[in-house]
Short mmCIF file of C-alpha atoms in Angstrom, two decimals:
data_model
loop_
_atom_site.label_atom_id
_atom_site.label_comp_id
_atom_site.label_asym_id
_atom_site.label_seq_id
_atom_site.Cartn_x
_atom_site.Cartn_y
_atom_site.Cartn_z
CA GLN A 19 -18.32 -15.29 12.42
CA VAL A 20 -14.82 -13.97 11.06
CA SER A 21 -11.87 -15.51 12.63
CA PRO A 22 -8.86 -13.02 13.24
CA GLU A 23 -6.61 -14.88 10.55
CA GLN A 24 -9.44 -14.27 8.03
CA VAL A 25 -9.10 -10.52 8.19
CA ILE A 26 -6.63 -9.28 5.78
CA LEU A 27 -5.25 -6.07 6.72
CA SER A 28 -3.59 -3.46 4.54
CA HIS A 29 -0.14 -4.52 5.86
CA SER A 30 -0.77 -8.14 5.23
CA PRO A 31 1.21 -8.51 1.91
CA LEU A 32 4.49 -7.68 3.56
CA GLN A 33 4.65 -11.30 4.20
CA LEU A 34 5.87 -11.70 0.69
CA PHE A 35 8.52 -9.20 1.00
CA SER A 36 10.99 -12.05 2.33
CA GLN A 37 13.98 -10.28 0.95
CA PHE A 38 13.84 -7.60 3.78
CA HIS A 39 12.71 -10.01 6.53
CA GLN A 40 16.33 -10.29 8.09
CA ARG A 41 17.36 -6.79 7.80
CA CYS A 42 17.17 -3.84 10.50
CA MET A 43 14.08 -2.12 9.56
CA LEU A 44 12.39 1.18 11.62
CA VAL A 45 8.90 0.86 11.79
CA ALA A 46 6.59 3.79 12.14
CA GLY A 47 2.83 4.17 12.94
CA GLN A 48 1.11 3.60 16.09
CA GLY A 49 -0.45 0.48 17.79
CA PRO A 50 1.70 -2.75 18.36
CA VAL A 51 3.78 -1.66 15.26
CA GLU A 52 6.81 -4.10 16.74
CA GLU A 53 4.51 -7.04 17.10
CA ASN A 54 2.67 -6.32 13.66
CA ALA A 55 6.22 -6.36 12.04
CA HIS A 56 7.63 -9.49 13.81
CA ASN A 57 4.26 -11.46 13.00
CA LEU A 58 4.87 -10.30 9.27
CA GLY A 59 8.24 -12.28 9.31
CA PHE A 60 10.45 -9.18 10.10
CA LYS A 61 13.04 -10.39 12.57
CA HIS A 62 14.93 -7.19 13.48
CA VAL A 63 12.63 -4.15 14.19
CA VAL A 64 13.68 -0.47 15.45
CA THR A 65 10.70 1.80 16.70
CA ILE A 66 10.69 5.51 16.28
CA GLU A 67 10.65 5.92 20.23
CA ALA A 68 13.75 3.54 20.45
CA LEU A 69 15.68 5.44 17.88
CA ARG A 70 14.61 8.81 19.64
CA LYS A 71 15.93 7.52 22.86
CA ALA A 72 19.09 6.24 21.45
CA TYR A 73 19.95 9.62 19.66
CA PRO A 74 18.24 12.27 22.12
CA LEU A 75 19.63 15.06 20.02
CA LEU A 76 17.27 14.50 16.93
CA ASP A 77 13.78 15.10 18.12
CA MET A 78 13.82 19.03 18.95
CA VAL A 79 10.37 20.47 18.06
CA ASP A 80 8.79 20.14 21.56
CA GLN A 81 11.02 22.08 23.55
CA SER A 82 9.85 20.05 26.84
CA ARG A 83 11.55 16.90 25.17
CA ARG A 84 14.75 18.46 24.42
CA PRO A 85 17.78 16.98 26.73
CA LYS A 86 18.82 19.27 29.23
CA GLU A 87 22.24 18.57 28.97
CA LEU A 88 24.28 16.87 26.06
CA PRO A 89 24.11 13.39 26.25
CA PRO A 90 27.03 10.91 25.57
CA PRO A 91 27.65 9.52 22.09
CA THR A 92 25.35 6.78 21.04
CA THR A 93 27.27 3.43 20.66
CA GLY A 94 25.92 0.08 19.73
CA PHE A 95 22.94 0.82 18.20
CA PRO A 96 22.39 -0.97 14.86
CA THR A 97 22.33 0.40 11.43
CA ILE A 98 18.91 0.93 9.98
CA GLU A 99 18.60 -1.01 6.48
CA GLY A 100 15.01 -0.05 5.55
CA VAL A 101 11.67 1.76 6.62
CA ILE A 102 8.10 0.30 7.20
CA LEU A 103 5.50 2.93 7.34
CA PHE A 104 2.16 1.21 8.83
CA GLY A 105 0.19 3.95 9.26
CA GLU A 106 -0.06 7.64 10.72
CA PRO A 107 1.96 8.27 13.89
CA VAL A 108 0.51 10.18 17.03
CA ARG A 109 3.65 12.81 16.87
CA TRP A 110 3.83 13.76 13.23
CA GLU A 111 6.98 16.03 13.78
CA THR A 112 9.00 13.50 15.71
CA SER A 113 8.60 10.84 12.92
CA LEU A 114 8.78 13.05 10.24
CA GLN A 115 12.18 14.38 11.48
CA LEU A 116 13.63 10.94 12.07
CA ILE A 117 12.49 9.03 9.46
CA THR A 118 14.10 12.00 7.21
CA ASP A 119 17.33 11.63 9.40
CA VAL A 120 17.31 7.74 8.50
CA LEU A 121 17.08 8.48 4.88
CA LEU A 122 19.73 11.29 4.94
CA SER A 123 22.19 9.32 6.84
CA ASN A 124 21.83 6.15 5.21
CA GLY A 125 20.60 4.21 8.13
CA ASN A 126 22.71 5.68 10.91
CA PRO A 127 21.57 9.00 12.31
CA GLY A 128 25.16 9.55 14.39
CA ALA A 129 26.80 9.79 11.32
CA GLU A 130 27.64 13.11 8.94
CA LEU A 131 27.67 12.17 5.54
CA GLN A 132 29.26 14.74 2.93
CA ASP A 133 26.60 13.56 0.44
CA VAL A 134 22.91 12.76 0.46
CA PRO A 135 22.62 8.75 -0.45
CA TYR A 136 20.64 8.57 -3.12
CA PRO A 137 18.70 6.09 -4.11
CA HIS A 138 17.77 6.29 -0.36
CA LEU A 139 17.03 3.18 1.91
CA PRO A 140 14.17 1.15 0.87
CA ILE A 141 10.66 2.18 1.95
CA LEU A 142 7.47 -0.09 2.29
CA ALA A 143 4.34 1.81 2.93
CA CYS A 144 0.92 0.81 3.93
CA ASN A 145 -2.57 2.43 3.81
CA MET A 146 -2.49 5.44 1.57
CA ASP A 147 -5.82 6.93 2.23
CA LEU A 148 -5.49 10.67 2.21
CA LEU A 149 -8.63 10.94 4.37
CA TRP A 150 -11.18 9.09 6.04
CA MET A 151 -14.72 9.68 7.80
CA ALA A 152 -14.82 9.26 11.71
CA GLU A 153 -17.49 11.12 13.93
CA ALA A 154 -16.74 14.41 12.67
CA LYS A 155 -18.47 16.22 10.01
CA MET A 156 -15.51 16.68 8.07
CA PRO A 157 -13.05 13.79 7.01
CA ARG A 158 -9.76 13.41 9.16
CA PHE A 159 -6.29 12.97 7.98
CA GLY A 160 -5.13 9.53 6.74
CA HIS A 161 -2.00 7.86 6.63
CA GLY A 162 -1.86 9.01 2.88
CA THR A 163 -1.57 12.70 4.17
CA PHE A 164 1.29 11.93 6.53
CA LEU A 165 3.20 10.22 3.23
CA LEU A 166 2.38 13.44 1.46
CA CYS A 167 4.29 15.54 4.03
CA LEU A 168 7.10 13.16 4.15
CA GLU A 169 7.12 13.14 0.41
CA ASN A 170 7.20 16.95 0.41
CA ILE A 171 9.62 17.41 3.07
CA TYR A 172 12.15 15.13 1.71
CA LYS A 173 12.02 16.54 -1.94
CA LYS A 174 12.41 20.28 -0.43
CA VAL A 175 15.31 19.30 1.54
CA THR A 176 17.22 17.07 -1.20
CA GLY A 177 15.78 18.17 -4.43
CA ARG A 178 15.11 14.79 -5.08
CA GLU A 179 11.78 12.33 -5.24
CA LEU A 180 11.19 10.21 -2.64
CA LYS A 181 11.06 6.64 -3.60
CA TYR A 182 8.89 3.65 -2.42
CA GLU A 183 9.89 0.09 -2.96
CA ALA A 184 6.33 -0.68 -2.61
CA LEU A 185 3.12 1.12 -1.92
CA ILE A 186 0.68 -1.64 0.03
CA GLY A 187 -3.12 -1.41 0.57
CA LYS A 188 -5.94 -0.60 -1.96
CA PRO A 189 -5.55 0.27 -4.68
CA SER A 190 -1.90 -0.95 -5.13
CA PRO A 191 -1.71 -3.92 -7.31
CA VAL A 192 0.39 -5.39 -4.43
CA THR A 193 -2.66 -5.91 -2.75
CA TYR A 194 -4.72 -7.70 -5.31
CA ARG A 195 -1.72 -9.78 -6.05
CA TYR A 196 -1.49 -10.78 -2.60
CA ALA A 197 -5.36 -11.50 -2.57
CA GLN A 198 -5.05 -13.58 -5.81
CA PHE A 199 -2.22 -15.47 -3.94
CA LEU A 200 -4.43 -16.44 -1.13
CA ILE A 201 -7.35 -17.52 -3.19
CA GLN A 202 -5.07 -19.85 -4.98
CA GLN A 203 -3.59 -21.15 -1.65
CA GLN A 204 -7.29 -21.75 -0.57
CA ALA A 205 -8.06 -23.51 -4.06
CA GLU A 206 -5.01 -25.99 -3.43
CA LYS A 207 -6.34 -26.76 0.11
CA GLN A 208 -9.75 -27.70 -1.20
CA GLY A 209 -8.27 -29.74 -3.88
CA TRP A 210 -9.51 -27.90 -6.80
CA LYS A 211 -7.99 -29.13 -9.87
CA ALA A 212 -9.41 -26.51 -12.31
CA PRO A 213 -7.09 -23.32 -12.49
CA ILE A 214 -8.62 -20.08 -11.17
CA ARG A 215 -9.45 -17.77 -14.52
CA ARG A 216 -11.30 -14.95 -13.14
CA LEU A 217 -11.21 -12.87 -9.81
CA TYR A 218 -14.01 -10.61 -8.86
CA ALA A 219 -13.44 -7.95 -6.40
CA VAL A 220 -16.39 -6.28 -4.62
CA GLY A 221 -16.23 -2.88 -3.04
CA ASP A 222 -18.03 0.34 -2.14
CA ASN A 223 -15.55 2.86 -3.11
CA PRO A 224 -14.78 3.53 -6.80
CA MET A 225 -11.78 5.50 -5.85
CA SER A 226 -9.97 2.69 -4.17
CA ASP A 227 -11.77 -0.71 -4.42
CA VAL A 228 -12.89 -0.38 -8.24
CA TYR A 229 -9.69 1.77 -9.03
CA GLY A 230 -7.60 -1.12 -7.51
CA ALA A 231 -9.49 -3.80 -9.34
CA ASN A 232 -9.30 -2.04 -12.50
CA LEU A 233 -5.47 -1.22 -12.04
CA TYR A 234 -4.39 -4.90 -11.34
CA ASN A 235 -6.97 -6.18 -14.26
CA SER A 236 -4.83 -4.20 -16.76
CA TYR A 237 -1.74 -5.59 -14.91
CA LEU A 238 -3.12 -9.25 -15.72
CA LYS A 239 -3.95 -8.15 -19.58
CA SER A 240 -0.03 -6.87 -19.91
CA ALA A 241 1.21 -9.96 -18.55
CA GLN A 242 -0.71 -12.21 -20.76
CA GLN A 243 0.38 -9.76 -23.80
CA ASN A 244 4.01 -10.03 -22.92
CA GLN A 245 3.88 -13.91 -22.21
CA VAL A 246 2.24 -14.04 -26.02
CA GLN A 247 4.65 -11.42 -27.41
CA ALA A 248 8.46 -12.30 -26.30
CA GLY A 249 10.29 -9.44 -26.36
CA VAL A 250 7.73 -6.63 -26.38
CA LYS A 251 8.25 -3.55 -24.33
CA LYS A 252 6.90 -3.01 -20.97
CA SER A 253 3.57 -1.22 -20.63
CA PRO A 254 3.83 2.43 -19.36
CA GLN A 255 2.46 1.36 -15.99
CA ALA A 256 5.41 -1.09 -15.63
CA ALA A 257 7.45 2.26 -14.77
CA SER A 258 5.35 2.69 -11.80
CA PRO A 259 6.71 2.05 -8.38
CA GLN A 260 4.59 -1.30 -8.29
CA THR A 261 6.92 -2.48 -11.10
CA GLU A 262 7.74 -5.63 -8.93
CA VAL A 263 4.16 -6.81 -9.22
CA TYR A 264 4.25 -6.33 -13.06
CA LEU A 265 7.54 -8.20 -13.41
CA GLU A 266 6.26 -10.99 -11.02
CA LEU A 267 3.11 -11.46 -13.42
CA ARG A 268 5.05 -11.25 -16.54
CA ASN A 269 7.72 -13.76 -15.49
CA ASP A 270 5.05 -16.08 -13.85
CA CYS A 271 4.48 -18.68 -16.39
CA ASN A 272 1.96 -20.46 -14.23
CA ASN A 273 -0.06 -17.69 -13.50
CA SER A 274 -3.82 -18.98 -14.76
CA VAL A 275 -5.49 -15.73 -13.77
CA GLU A 276 -7.06 -13.65 -16.89
CA SER A 277 -8.97 -11.11 -15.57
CA CYS A 278 -10.08 -8.88 -12.12
CA GLU A 279 -13.34 -7.58 -12.61
CA SER A 280 -14.97 -4.77 -10.16
CA ILE A 281 -18.05 -4.95 -8.67
CA LEU A 282 -19.46 -1.68 -7.11
CA VAL A 283 -21.87 -2.10 -4.04
CA CYS A 284 -24.30 0.63 -2.86
CA THR A 285 -24.26 0.07 0.99
CA GLY A 286 -21.26 2.35 1.80
CA VAL A 287 -19.14 5.16 0.12
CA TYR A 288 -20.94 4.93 -3.35
CA ARG A 289 -24.86 5.11 -3.15
CA HIS A 290 -27.28 5.96 -5.97
CA ASN A 291 -30.79 6.95 -6.41
CA GLY A 292 -33.45 5.37 -8.75
CA ASP A 293 -32.17 3.12 -11.44
CA VAL A 294 -28.85 1.57 -10.92
CA PRO A 295 -26.62 3.74 -13.34
CA LYS A 296 -24.89 1.65 -16.11
CA LYS A 297 -21.47 3.99 -15.60
CA THR A 298 -19.90 5.51 -12.71
CA GLU A 299 -17.75 7.85 -14.76
CA SER A 300 -19.66 10.53 -14.53
CA HIS A 301 -20.12 10.68 -11.09
CA THR A 302 -16.25 10.85 -10.57
CA MET A 303 -15.06 12.88 -13.65
CA GLU A 304 -15.34 16.41 -11.38
CA THR A 305 -14.01 14.65 -8.02
CA VAL A 306 -10.91 16.08 -6.72
CA PHE A 307 -8.27 12.78 -6.96
CA HIS A 308 -7.41 11.74 -3.43
CA GLY A 309 -5.32 9.17 -4.43
CA HIS A 310 -1.59 8.94 -3.94
CA ARG A 311 1.03 10.80 -5.93
CA ASP A 312 2.14 7.56 -7.68
CA PHE A 313 -1.35 6.67 -9.01
CA CYS A 314 -2.37 9.04 -11.42
CA PHE A 315 -5.82 9.67 -11.95
CA ASP A 316 -7.72 7.67 -15.02
CA PRO A 317 -11.72 8.18 -15.07
CA SER A 318 -11.63 4.70 -16.84
CA LEU A 319 -10.41 2.97 -13.95
CA VAL A 320 -13.27 4.26 -11.26
CA GLU A 321 -15.76 2.92 -14.03
CA ALA A 322 -17.11 -0.59 -12.15
CA SER A 323 -17.48 -3.68 -14.28
CA TYR A 324 -20.73 -4.19 -12.53
CA ILE A 325 -23.11 -2.19 -10.09
CA VAL A 326 -25.29 -4.24 -7.91
CA GLN A 327 -27.05 -3.36 -4.50
CA ASP A 328 -25.17 -5.32 -1.82
CA VAL A 329 -22.53 -7.86 -1.21
CA ASP A 330 -25.13 -10.69 -1.49
CA ASP A 331 -25.81 -9.51 -5.10
CA ALA A 332 -22.36 -9.29 -6.01
CA VAL A 333 -21.73 -12.87 -4.97
CA GLN A 334 -24.84 -14.05 -6.64
CA LEU A 335 -23.72 -12.31 -9.78
CA ALA A 336 -20.08 -13.78 -9.60
CA PHE A 337 -22.02 -17.34 -9.38
CA LYS A 338 -24.26 -16.46 -12.40
CA LYS A 339 -21.06 -15.22 -14.52
CA GLU A 340 -19.37 -18.60 -13.64
CA ASN A 341 -22.32 -20.84 -14.28
CA TRP A 342 -22.72 -22.16 -10.89
#
């Protein structure tokens, strides 16, 4: 039996972004996005629907929702200081339009700025899966597809790249850093004195689970190198939008974790026939990369450290590796 607090959702690492918790944040997605934001520590939240009602002239695609007469000027609405994208919204045209309006107006859609502000307001985006599998025979659009639309609209309109303060959810290093944080918290609660040296990430999807674990492993290795060699230049990966994770690891002298090993199970997305193959690289070399724009495809990152049949075998493997 799994209790609700044990379920780690893709947006959970937002709890660590305390520098934004006091800012007025626009939240987009569906479901209880306002409640989710408050539960993660954000004190001042504005929804797309609240913004649409405050500025009735912004949402113009659906003719039935256009105001019949000119509304009075909007007064007293707070200036938006950042954007949280929880997941794909229901009405894409409304969210794409209003989020773009907020970015182009520096958080005040009622203003008319002479120049496009750049860099734009910080954006925190959760869950970047391009597609997901439902009951239909073909995959469905995921939040990654919505992000793709937003990125391309912003670039087409401004000529500049949309930037993310952080991308959260697999395969982002932010998510694995948060998992490490929770594991270390649990170890402290149990009174374990020995530092945690190795993490094992178990999953059934080479493109997200394995890719993310291997990418985080490379961050850990880079952090160790920089602790040993003072003044060494940052690794190329530090130029990614996930720089804050790399810098945090590089500057964290108390970070005891040395590696994150990926274990691929064959009971979900990834399946094999016959003997367990030694490498997954051959299975992914010819696959179209559906990952997010800011994560370049590297075949070595989808090659699992170990391949086992199921989660039980993965746990037993970790026990064996740790001599338990």
